[in-house]
C-alpha cells in the first residue's frame, strides 16, 4: 500500500500555491515531479564527483565514471536486462526510438517490408517510421476495439511474412490502455519479427522485465518516473546492438581513430557519443531507488485505485465523457475526457485557475485522438503522490467549468 | 480569480452565439488557418466591394477565447477599407476583447485577426470566383 500523503513530503514543488490554492498536479503522463532524494543526488554529484566520465584518468574522472556506470547497472537490473551493456543512456524515449530507426531500421528495412504499429502510437513512435515509406517500407496499423482496448486478434492477423518489425506502444499516453507485452512479443517472434516496445508510459507505472517480455528493444524516458529531465534509456538485446551501426558519431563511441577511419567502441559506449549527462544518470539512479522503496507493484495498484475512483467520480457528471476501457486495471493512471460544449483548452484554463494542472490537446497522438474524439481532449494523469482528494479537486474544478460555461443551458 | 477575468459573461455569450459566424454568400476572398497544437481551425470569408469590406464572416472550431476574439476582430474590420483593416493591430483586438489574455492563450486570441489579414493580403489564391460556395474541407 502506498501512502501518498507521506510521499508528498518528499516533493518540494507539490507545496506550490497556484492562484492561492493548493497545486493539484495531474499531468504526470507528461512528466512527473522529482523527490528531494533525486534533487539531492544531483546536487551531491556536482558538489563532490563532477568530471567528464570515460575520458581522463584523474581522481574526479574516476568518480564520475563510477557514478555513471553504477547508474547503468541499477537501470539494467530495474528492467531485467541481462547486462548493463544492453542499457544505452539517451535523452528521452524519442531519442531511443530514433536510435532504433536510424541504426537498426536504416540497415534492416528494405522495400516491401512492413512495420506493424498500433493506432495508439505517440508521434515519437510514428514519425520516425513514416520516413521509411520513401524507401518502399509499408506501415500497418493494428486497431483498437471501440472501447479503446487493444485488439489482439487483429494484431495477430496483421502479422505477415513481410512484417520485419513490430514497433508498438506498451501503454497509450491518451487512453492508458496497456498491452500484454509478452503476448505481443511471442506472437511477433513466432512470426520472425523484431519487437520494439515504446515503454514511455508503461515503464513508470508497472514492473517491467525485458527478459520475461522477450522484447528486442524497449525505449523509455526517465523524467516520467521521478528522474531528471532529458534522461532516457534504450534497452536492446546485446546481439542486436552489437550488429547495429552507431547512431551518432564522435567522441567516446570510438576505440581508435585515424584520419580516414575509426573503430567503434564496445557496447554500450558505441551508442553514447559525446559527453554523458552523468548528473542525469545519477538522478535517475536515485529515482530508481525511490521507486524500489515504493515497490512497482504497489505503485501500479495505487494507479489502478486512483483511476477507478476517477472514472467513478467523473461518471457522476452527464456533461463529462471519458475515453478508454471501462476497467481501470486495463488503463491505470490515465483518464482523457471531454466536457460537453467546452473546448479542452478552456477546461484546462479554468481547472488551472483552481490549481488543477491537466493537459489539453492532441497529446502527441493526433491520429488516435482525431479518430476517437474528433478533436482535442483534456487528460488527467496520476502518479504515486496523487490522492483521491486530488481527484475530488478535479471534479470540483469541472463543476466550475460547467457553471462558467452554463453547460446544459 | 483569473478565470472570472477571462471567462466573462460576454465571452461565453460570444462563444455560444458567435456574431459574423458561418459561410458568407458572395464572398470574394477567403483564408483558412489552423493551430494544430490545440485543434483550432478557422475559415474567414470576405466580400470586398470598392476596396471596402462589405461583408465578413468566419467559421470553424476553437476555444472560447479564439471564437470570441474572432467575433471581435470581424466586427472591428467590417466596413473598413482593406488598408484600414490591415492596419488594425493585435493590441487593438485584445483591447477590444476586453480581457487579460495570458501569453499561453495569445495564439488563440489572435488566430482570427491573423486569418483576416491573410484573406485580405492574398490577392490571387485567396479570391474565390463568383459565389464563394467553394467546397469546404470536411
Coordinates of C-alpha atoms in Angstrom, one line a residue:
Chain A
X1 CA 0.0 0.0 0.0
X2 CA 1.2 3.4 -0.9
X3 CA 0.7 6.3 1.5
X4 CA 0.7 9.3 -0.9
X5 CA 0.3 11.8 1.9
X6 CA 3.6 10.7 3.3
X7 CA 5.3 10.6 -0.1
X8 CA 4.2 14.1 -0.9
X9 CA 6.5 15.5 1.8
X10 CA 9.5 14.4 -0.4
X11 CA 8.3 16.7 -3.3
X12 CA 9.1 20.3 -2.5
X13 CA 7.2 21.5 -5.7
X14 CA 4.0 20.0 -4.5
X15 CA 3.6 22.7 -1.9
X16 CA 3.4 25.3 -4.6
X17 CA 0.4 27.6 -4.5
X18 CA -1.5 28.3 -7.7
X19 CA -3.7 31.3 -7.5
X20 CA -3.6 30.9 -3.8
X21 CA -4.8 27.3 -4.0
X22 CA -3.1 24.0 -3.4
X23 CA -1.4 22.7 -6.5
X24 CA -3.1 19.5 -7.8
X25 CA -0.7 18.1 -10.3
X26 CA -2.4 15.8 -12.7
X27 CA -0.1 16.0 -15.7
X28 CA 2.2 13.0 -14.8
X29 CA 2.0 11.3 -18.2
X30 CA 3.8 14.4 -19.5
X31 CA 6.4 14.4 -16.7
X32 CA 6.4 13.6 -13.0
X33 CA 7.7 15.8 -10.2
X34 CA 11.1 14.9 -8.6
X35 CA 11.6 13.9 -5.0
X36 CA 14.2 15.6 -2.9
X37 CA 16.2 12.4 -2.9
X38 CA 16.7 12.9 -6.7
X39 CA 17.4 16.6 -6.3
X40 CA 20.0 15.9 -3.5
X41 CA 21.7 13.2 -5.6
X42 CA 22.2 15.7 -8.5
X43 CA 23.5 18.4 -6.2
X44 CA 25.8 15.9 -4.4
X45 CA 27.2 14.7 -7.7
X46 CA 28.0 18.2 -8.8
X47 CA 29.4 19.0 -5.3
X48 CA 31.6 16.0 -5.0
X49 CA 32.1 13.9 -8.1
X50 CA 31.8 16.0 -11.3
X51 CA 34.2 15.4 -14.2
X52 CA 34.0 14.1 -17.7
X53 CA 33.3 10.3 -17.5
X54 CA 35.3 7.8 -19.5
X55 CA 37.9 10.3 -20.5
X56 CA 40.6 11.5 -18.1
X57 CA 42.4 9.3 -15.5
X58 CA 42.3 11.7 -12.6
X59 CA 40.5 11.3 -9.3
X60 CA 37.3 13.0 -10.1
X61 CA 37.0 11.5 -13.6
X62 CA 37.2 8.1 -11.8
X63 CA 34.3 9.1 -9.5
X64 CA 32.2 10.4 -12.4
X65 CA 32.8 7.3 -14.4
X66 CA 32.0 5.0 -11.5
X67 CA 28.8 7.0 -10.9
X68 CA 27.7 6.7 -14.5
X69 CA 28.3 3.0 -14.6
X70 CA 26.7 2.4 -11.2
X71 CA 23.6 4.1 -12.5
X72 CA 23.6 1.9 -15.7
X73 CA 23.9 -1.3 -13.6
X74 CA 21.0 -0.2 -11.4
X75 CA 18.9 0.6 -14.5
X76 CA 19.8 -2.7 -16.1
X77 CA 18.6 -4.6 -13.1
X78 CA 15.5 -2.5 -12.8
X79 CA 14.3 -3.5 -16.2
X80 CA 15.6 -7.0 -16.1
X81 CA 18.3 -6.6 -18.7
X82 CA 20.9 -9.4 -18.9
X83 CA 23.8 -6.9 -18.8
X84 CA 24.5 -3.2 -18.4
X85 CA 25.9 -3.4 -22.0
X86 CA 22.2 -3.6 -23.1
X87 CA 21.3 -0.3 -21.4
X88 CA 22.0 2.8 -23.5
X89 CA 21.6 6.2 -21.9
X90 CA 19.8 8.7 -24.2
X91 CA 17.9 12.0 -23.6
X92 CA 14.4 10.6 -23.8
X93 CA 12.2 7.9 -25.3
X94 CA 12.0 9.9 -28.5
X95 CA 15.8 9.7 -28.9
X96 CA 15.8 6.0 -28.1
X97 CA 13.1 5.3 -30.8
X98 CA 15.1 7.4 -33.3
X99 CA 18.2 5.5 -32.4
X100 CA 16.4 2.2 -33.4
X101 CA 15.0 3.7 -36.5
X102 CA 18.3 5.4 -37.6
X103 CA 20.5 2.5 -36.8
X104 CA 18.6 -0.8 -36.9
X105 CA 15.9 0.5 -39.2
X106 CA 18.3 2.0 -41.7
X107 CA 20.3 -1.2 -42.0
X108 CA 17.4 -3.7 -41.9
X109 CA 14.3 -2.3 -43.5
X110 CA 14.0 -2.8 -47.2
X111 CA 11.5 -2.2 -50.0
X112 CA 8.4 -4.4 -49.4
X113 CA 9.0 -4.8 -45.7
X114 CA 6.2 -3.9 -43.3
X115 CA 6.4 -2.2 -39.9
X116 CA 3.5 -3.1 -37.7
X117 CA 2.4 -0.3 -35.3
X118 CA -0.8 0.3 -33.4
X119 CA -3.3 3.2 -33.8
X120 CA -2.3 4.3 -30.4
X121 CA 1.3 5.4 -31.2
X122 CA 2.7 8.6 -29.8
X123 CA 4.2 10.8 -32.6
X124 CA 7.6 9.7 -31.5
X125 CA 7.0 6.1 -32.5
X126 CA 5.2 7.1 -35.6
X127 CA 7.0 9.9 -37.4
X128 CA 10.4 8.1 -37.5
X129 CA 8.8 5.1 -39.2
X130 CA 6.9 7.3 -41.7
X131 CA 10.3 8.4 -43.1
X132 CA 10.9 4.8 -44.3
X133 CA 7.9 4.9 -46.6
X134 CA 10.2 6.8 -49.1
X135 CA 12.2 3.6 -49.5
X136 CA 9.1 1.4 -50.0
X137 CA 8.5 0.3 -46.5
X138 CA 4.8 -0.1 -45.6
X139 CA 3.3 1.0 -42.3
X140 CA 0.5 -1.2 -41.0
X141 CA -1.7 -0.1 -38.1
X142 CA -3.2 -2.5 -35.6
X143 CA -6.6 -1.3 -34.4
X144 CA -8.1 -0.8 -31.0
X145 CA -11.6 -2.1 -30.1
X146 CA -14.3 0.5 -29.9
X147 CA -13.9 0.7 -26.1
X148 CA -10.2 1.6 -26.5
X149 CA -8.8 -1.7 -25.6
X150 CA -6.3 -3.4 -27.8
X151 CA -7.5 -5.9 -30.5
X152 CA -5.0 -8.8 -30.1
X153 CA -6.8 -10.9 -32.8
X154 CA -6.5 -8.1 -35.3
X155 CA -2.9 -7.6 -34.3
X156 CA -2.1 -11.3 -34.9
X157 CA -3.9 -11.2 -38.2
X158 CA -1.8 -8.2 -39.3
X159 CA 1.4 -10.1 -38.8
X160 CA 2.7 -11.4 -42.1
X161 CA 5.8 -12.6 -43.7
X162 CA 6.6 -9.1 -44.6
X163 CA 6.4 -7.8 -41.0
X164 CA 10.1 -7.1 -40.3
X165 CA 9.4 -5.0 -37.2
X166 CA 6.6 -4.6 -34.6
X167 CA 7.1 -1.1 -33.2
X168 CA 4.3 -0.7 -30.7
X169 CA 3.5 1.3 -27.6
X170 CA 3.1 -0.8 -24.4
X171 CA 0.8 1.8 -22.9
X172 CA -1.2 4.5 -24.6
X173 CA -0.5 8.0 -23.3
X174 CA -4.1 9.0 -24.2
X175 CA -6.2 6.1 -23.1
X176 CA -3.9 4.4 -20.6
X177 CA -4.6 1.1 -22.4
X178 CA -1.8 -1.3 -21.5
X179 CA -0.8 -4.1 -23.8
X180 CA 0.2 -7.6 -22.7
X181 CA 3.8 -7.3 -23.8
X182 CA 4.5 -10.9 -23.5
X183 CA 1.7 -11.9 -25.8
X184 CA 2.8 -9.3 -28.4
X185 CA 6.4 -10.4 -28.3
X186 CA 5.5 -14.1 -28.5
X187 CA 3.3 -13.6 -31.5
X188 CA 5.8 -11.3 -33.2
X189 CA 8.7 -13.7 -32.6
X190 CA 6.7 -16.7 -33.8
X191 CA 6.3 -14.7 -37.0
X192 CA 10.0 -13.9 -37.1
X193 CA 9.6 -10.2 -36.5
X194 CA 11.7 -8.0 -34.3
X195 CA 9.9 -6.2 -31.5
X196 CA 10.4 -2.6 -30.3
X197 CA 8.3 -1.6 -27.3
X198 CA 7.6 2.1 -26.6
X199 CA 7.7 2.0 -22.8
X200 CA 7.4 5.7 -22.1
X201 CA 4.2 5.3 -20.2
X202 CA 4.5 1.7 -19.1
X203 CA 7.9 1.6 -17.5
X204 CA 7.0 4.3 -15.0
X205 CA 3.8 2.5 -13.9
X206 CA 4.4 -1.2 -13.6
X207 CA 7.0 -3.9 -13.1
X208 CA 8.9 -4.3 -16.3
X209 CA 11.1 -7.3 -17.1
X210 CA 12.5 -7.3 -20.6
X211 CA 13.6 -10.9 -20.4
X212 CA 10.1 -12.0 -19.3
X213 CA 8.5 -9.9 -22.0
X214 CA 11.0 -11.1 -24.6
X215 CA 11.2 -7.8 -26.4
X216 CA 14.2 -6.9 -28.6
X217 CA 14.1 -3.2 -27.8
X218 CA 12.5 -1.1 -25.1
X219 CA 12.5 2.7 -25.2
X220 CA 11.5 4.9 -22.3
X221 CA 12.1 8.2 -20.5
X222 CA 13.5 8.8 -17.0
X223 CA 11.6 12.0 -16.4
X224 CA 8.2 10.3 -16.3
X225 CA 9.4 8.2 -13.4
X226 CA 10.8 10.7 -10.9
X227 CA 14.1 11.1 -12.8
X228 CA 15.6 14.3 -14.2
X229 CA 14.5 15.9 -17.4
X230 CA 16.4 14.7 -20.5
X231 CA 17.2 11.3 -19.2
X232 CA 16.0 8.2 -21.1
X233 CA 17.0 4.7 -21.9
X234 CA 17.2 2.3 -24.8
X235 CA 17.3 -1.3 -23.9
X236 CA 18.4 -3.5 -26.8
X237 CA 19.3 -7.2 -26.8
X238 CA 23.1 -7.4 -26.9
X239 CA 23.2 -9.5 -30.1
X240 CA 21.2 -6.9 -31.9
X241 CA 23.0 -3.8 -30.6
X242 CA 26.4 -5.4 -31.4
X243 CA 25.3 -5.9 -35.1
X244 CA 24.0 -2.3 -35.4
X245 CA 26.0 0.6 -36.8
X246 CA 26.3 3.6 -34.4
X247 CA 23.7 6.3 -34.5
X248 CA 25.6 9.4 -33.6
X249 CA 29.3 9.7 -34.4
X250 CA 32.0 11.5 -32.4
X251 CA 33.9 11.2 -29.1
X252 CA 33.7 8.2 -26.7
X253 CA 31.9 6.0 -29.2
X254 CA 35.2 5.1 -30.9
X255 CA 38.0 2.9 -29.8
X256 CA 40.6 4.2 -32.2
X257 CA 40.6 6.8 -34.9
X258 CA 42.9 7.5 -37.8
X259 CA 42.5 10.4 -40.2
X260 CA 40.2 8.4 -42.5
X261 CA 38.6 5.7 -40.4
X262 CA 37.6 4.7 -36.9
X263 CA 36.9 1.6 -35.0
X264 CA 33.7 1.6 -32.9
X265 CA 33.8 1.3 -29.2
X266 CA 32.2 -1.6 -27.3
X267 CA 28.6 -1.6 -26.0
X268 CA 27.1 0.5 -24.6
X269 CA 29.6 3.3 -25.5
X270 CA 29.2 2.7 -29.2
X271 CA 25.8 4.4 -28.9
X272 CA 26.8 7.2 -26.4
X273 CA 28.7 9.7 -28.5
X274 CA 29.8 12.9 -26.7
X275 CA 29.9 13.8 -23.0
X276 CA 27.3 11.9 -21.0
X277 CA 24.9 13.6 -18.7
X278 CA 26.3 11.9 -15.6
X279 CA 24.3 14.1 -13.2
X280 CA 21.2 13.0 -15.1
X281 CA 22.2 9.3 -14.7
X282 CA 22.9 9.8 -11.0
X283 CA 19.5 11.4 -10.5
X284 CA 17.9 8.6 -12.5
X285 CA 19.6 6.1 -10.2
X286 CA 18.1 7.9 -7.2
X287 CA 14.7 7.8 -8.9
X288 CA 15.0 4.0 -9.2
X289 CA 15.9 3.7 -5.5
X290 CA 12.8 5.8 -4.7
X291 CA 10.6 3.6 -7.0
X292 CA 12.1 0.4 -5.5
X293 CA 11.3 1.7 -2.0
X294 CA 7.7 2.2 -3.1
X295 CA 7.6 -1.0 -5.0
X296 CA 6.4 -1.1 -8.6
X297 CA 3.5 -3.5 -7.8
X298 CA 2.3 -1.1 -5.1
X299 CA 2.6 1.8 -7.4
X300 CA 0.6 0.0 -10.1
X301 CA -2.1 -0.9 -7.6
X302 CA -2.3 2.7 -6.5
X303 CA -2.7 3.9 -10.0
X304 CA -5.5 1.4 -10.7
X305 CA -7.2 2.5 -7.5
X306 CA -7.0 6.2 -8.4
X307 CA -8.2 5.6 -11.9
X308 CA -11.1 3.5 -10.7
X309 CA -12.1 6.3 -8.3
X310 CA -11.7 9.0 -11.1
X311 CA -13.8 7.0 -13.6
X312 CA -16.5 6.6 -11.0
X313 CA -16.5 10.2 -9.9
X314 CA -16.4 11.5 -13.5
X315 CA -19.4 9.3 -14.4
X316 CA -21.5 11.3 -11.9
X317 CA -21.4 14.2 -14.5
X318 CA -23.6 13.9 -17.5
X319 CA -21.6 16.6 -19.2
X320 CA -18.3 14.7 -18.9
X321 CA -17.3 12.0 -21.4
X322 CA -14.3 9.8 -20.7
X323 CA -12.4 7.7 -23.2
X324 CA -10.8 4.3 -22.9
X325 CA -11.5 0.9 -21.4
X326 CA -14.1 0.9 -18.6
X327 CA -11.9 -1.3 -16.4
X328 CA -9.3 0.7 -14.5
X329 CA -7.0 -2.2 -14.4
X330 CA -6.6 -2.1 -18.1
X331 CA -5.6 1.6 -18.2
X332 CA -4.0 2.6 -14.9
X333 CA -3.1 6.2 -14.3
X334 CA -4.6 8.0 -17.4
X335 CA -8.0 9.5 -17.9
X336 CA -8.8 11.5 -21.0
X337 CA -12.1 13.3 -21.1
X338 CA -14.2 16.0 -22.8
X339 CA -16.6 18.4 -21.3
X340 CA -19.7 18.8 -23.5
X341 CA -19.6 22.0 -25.4
X342 CA -16.4 23.3 -23.9
X343 CA -13.0 23.3 -25.7
X344 CA -10.4 21.4 -23.7
X345 CA -8.2 24.5 -23.6
X346 CA -10.9 26.4 -21.8
X347 CA -11.4 23.4 -19.5
X348 CA -7.7 23.3 -18.7
X349 CA -7.5 27.1 -18.1
X350 CA -10.4 27.1 -15.7
X351 CA -9.0 24.0 -13.9
X352 CA -5.7 25.8 -13.7
X353 CA -7.4 28.8 -12.0
X354 CA -8.4 26.3 -9.4
X355 CA -4.9 24.9 -9.0
X356 CA -5.5 21.8 -11.0
X357 CA -2.9 21.0 -13.7
X358 CA -4.1 18.8 -16.6
X359 CA -3.1 18.7 -20.2
X360 CA -5.3 19.7 -23.2
X361 CA -4.8 19.0 -26.9
X362 CA -3.8 16.1 -29.0
X363 CA -1.2 14.6 -26.6
X364 CA 1.2 14.0 -29.5
X365 CA -1.1 11.3 -30.7
X366 CA -3.2 13.2 -33.2
X367 CA -4.4 10.3 -35.4
X368 CA -5.8 8.5 -32.4
X369 CA -7.4 11.5 -30.8
X370 CA -8.9 12.6 -34.1
X371 CA -10.5 9.3 -34.7
X372 CA -11.6 8.8 -31.1
X373 CA -12.9 12.2 -30.2
X374 CA -12.9 14.2 -33.5
X375 CA -10.9 16.9 -31.8
X376 CA -8.7 17.6 -28.8
X377 CA -9.1 16.2 -25.4
X378 CA -8.3 17.0 -21.8
X379 CA -6.2 14.5 -19.9
X380 CA -5.7 13.9 -16.2
X381 CA -2.8 11.5 -15.3
X382 CA -1.8 10.3 -11.9
X383 CA 1.3 9.1 -10.1
X384 CA 2.4 7.8 -6.7
X385 CA 1.8 11.1 -4.8
X386 CA -1.7 11.7 -6.0
X387 CA -4.7 11.2 -3.7
X388 CA -8.4 10.7 -4.1
X389 CA -8.6 14.3 -2.7
X390 CA -6.8 15.4 -5.9
X391 CA -9.5 13.8 -8.0
X392 CA -12.1 15.4 -5.9
X393 CA -10.4 18.8 -6.6
X394 CA -10.5 17.9 -10.4
X395 CA -14.3 17.2 -10.1
X396 CA -14.9 20.5 -8.2
X397 CA -13.0 22.2 -11.0
X398 CA -15.1 20.6 -13.6
X399 CA -18.2 21.8 -11.8
X400 CA -16.7 25.3 -12.1
X401 CA -16.2 24.7 -15.8
X402 CA -19.8 23.7 -16.2
X403 CA -21.1 26.7 -14.3
X404 CA -18.8 29.2 -16.1
X405 CA -19.9 27.8 -19.5
X406 CA -23.5 27.3 -18.4
X407 CA -23.2 23.7 -19.6
X408 CA -26.7 22.1 -20.1
X409 CA -28.3 25.5 -20.7
Chain B
X1 CA -9.7 35.0 -9.7
X2 CA -8.1 34.5 -13.0
X3 CA -11.0 32.7 -14.6
X4 CA -13.5 35.3 -13.9
X5 CA -11.1 37.8 -15.6
X6 CA -11.0 35.9 -18.8
X7 CA -14.3 34.0 -18.9
X8 CA -16.6 36.9 -18.5
X9 CA -20.3 36.6 -19.3
X10 CA -20.0 38.2 -22.8
X11 CA -17.1 36.0 -23.8
X12 CA -19.2 32.9 -23.0
X13 CA -22.1 34.5 -24.8
X14 CA -20.0 35.1 -27.9
X15 CA -18.7 31.6 -27.7
X16 CA -22.2 30.2 -27.6
X17 CA -23.8 32.6 -30.0
X18 CA -21.0 34.0 -32.2
X19 CA -21.5 37.0 -34.4
X20 CA -20.5 37.1 -38.0
X21 CA -20.4 33.3 -37.9
X22 CA -21.0 30.9 -40.8
X23 CA -20.3 30.9 -44.5
X24 CA -20.7 34.2 -46.4
X25 CA -22.6 34.4 -49.6
X26 CA -20.9 36.1 -52.5
X27 CA -17.5 36.3 -50.8
X28 CA -14.5 37.0 -53.0
X29 CA -11.7 36.5 -50.5
X30 CA -11.1 33.6 -48.2
X31 CA -8.4 32.2 -45.9
X32 CA -8.0 29.2 -43.7
X33 CA -5.8 28.7 -40.8
X34 CA -5.3 26.2 -38.0
X35 CA -3.5 25.8 -34.8
X36 CA -2.7 22.1 -34.8
X37 CA -1.4 22.1 -31.2
X38 CA -4.9 22.9 -29.8
X39 CA -7.0 21.8 -32.8
X40 CA -8.3 25.2 -33.6
X41 CA -9.4 25.7 -37.2
X42 CA -10.8 28.8 -38.8
X43 CA -12.0 29.9 -42.2
X44 CA -12.6 33.6 -42.9
X45 CA -14.8 34.8 -45.7
X46 CA -14.7 38.4 -47.0
X47 CA -16.8 40.2 -49.5
X48 CA -14.8 43.1 -50.8
X49 CA -16.5 45.8 -52.8
X50 CA -14.9 49.0 -54.0
X51 CA -11.9 48.5 -51.7
X52 CA -14.1 48.2 -48.7
X53 CA -15.0 45.2 -46.5
X54 CA -18.7 44.9 -47.3
X55 CA -19.2 41.6 -45.6
X56 CA -17.1 39.3 -43.4
X57 CA -17.7 36.1 -41.5
X58 CA -15.8 33.2 -40.1
X59 CA -16.4 29.6 -39.1
X60 CA -14.5 26.7 -37.6
X61 CA -13.6 25.0 -34.3
X62 CA -12.0 26.8 -31.4
X63 CA -11.9 27.6 -27.8
X64 CA -13.9 30.4 -26.2
X65 CA -11.1 32.8 -26.4
X66 CA -10.3 32.1 -30.1
X67 CA -14.0 32.3 -31.1
X68 CA -14.9 35.4 -29.1
X69 CA -11.7 37.2 -30.4
X70 CA -12.7 36.2 -33.9
X71 CA -16.1 37.8 -33.4
X72 CA -14.5 41.0 -32.1
X73 CA -11.9 41.1 -34.9
X74 CA -14.6 40.7 -37.6
X75 CA -16.6 43.5 -36.0
X76 CA -13.5 45.7 -36.0
X77 CA -12.8 45.3 -39.7
X78 CA -16.4 45.4 -41.0
X79 CA -17.0 48.4 -43.2
X80 CA -13.4 49.5 -43.2
X81 CA -11.2 49.8 -46.3
X82 CA -8.8 46.9 -46.8
X83 CA -5.9 49.3 -46.0
X84 CA -7.5 50.4 -42.7
X85 CA -8.3 46.8 -41.8
X86 CA -4.8 45.7 -42.4
X87 CA -3.6 48.5 -40.1
X88 CA -5.5 47.1 -37.1
X89 CA -3.0 45.8 -34.6
X90 CA -3.0 42.8 -32.4
X91 CA -3.2 45.1 -29.4
X92 CA -6.4 46.7 -30.7
X93 CA -8.0 43.3 -31.0
X94 CA -7.0 42.3 -27.4
X95 CA -8.2 45.6 -26.1
X96 CA -11.5 45.3 -27.9
X97 CA -11.8 41.8 -26.5
X98 CA -11.5 43.4 -23.1
X99 CA -10.0 40.6 -21.0
X100 CA -6.4 40.0 -20.0
X101 CA -5.1 37.2 -22.2
X102 CA -2.2 35.2 -20.9
X103 CA 0.9 34.6 -23.1
X104 CA -0.2 31.0 -23.4
X105 CA -3.5 31.9 -24.9
X106 CA -2.4 34.8 -27.1
X107 CA -2.2 32.5 -30.1
X108 CA -5.9 31.6 -29.6
X109 CA -6.9 35.3 -29.3
X110 CA -5.0 36.3 -32.5
X111 CA -6.0 33.4 -34.8
X112 CA -9.0 35.3 -36.1
X113 CA -7.3 38.6 -36.9
X114 CA -4.2 36.9 -38.4
X115 CA -6.5 34.9 -40.7
X116 CA -8.4 38.0 -41.6
X117 CA -5.1 39.6 -42.6
X118 CA -4.2 36.6 -44.7
X119 CA -7.6 36.8 -46.5
X120 CA -7.1 40.5 -47.2
X121 CA -3.5 40.2 -48.2
X122 CA -3.8 37.3 -50.6
X123 CA -4.8 38.7 -53.9
X124 CA -4.7 35.7 -56.2
X125 CA -5.1 32.5 -54.1
X126 CA -7.5 33.9 -51.6
X127 CA -10.0 35.1 -54.1
X128 CA -13.0 32.9 -54.7
X129 CA -14.7 33.2 -58.0
X130 CA -18.3 34.2 -58.2
X131 CA -20.4 32.9 -55.3
X132 CA -17.9 31.8 -52.8
X133 CA -19.7 28.5 -52.4
X134 CA -16.5 26.7 -52.8
X135 CA -16.5 23.3 -51.2
X136 CA -15.1 23.2 -47.7
X137 CA -12.9 20.5 -46.4
X138 CA -14.8 18.3 -44.0

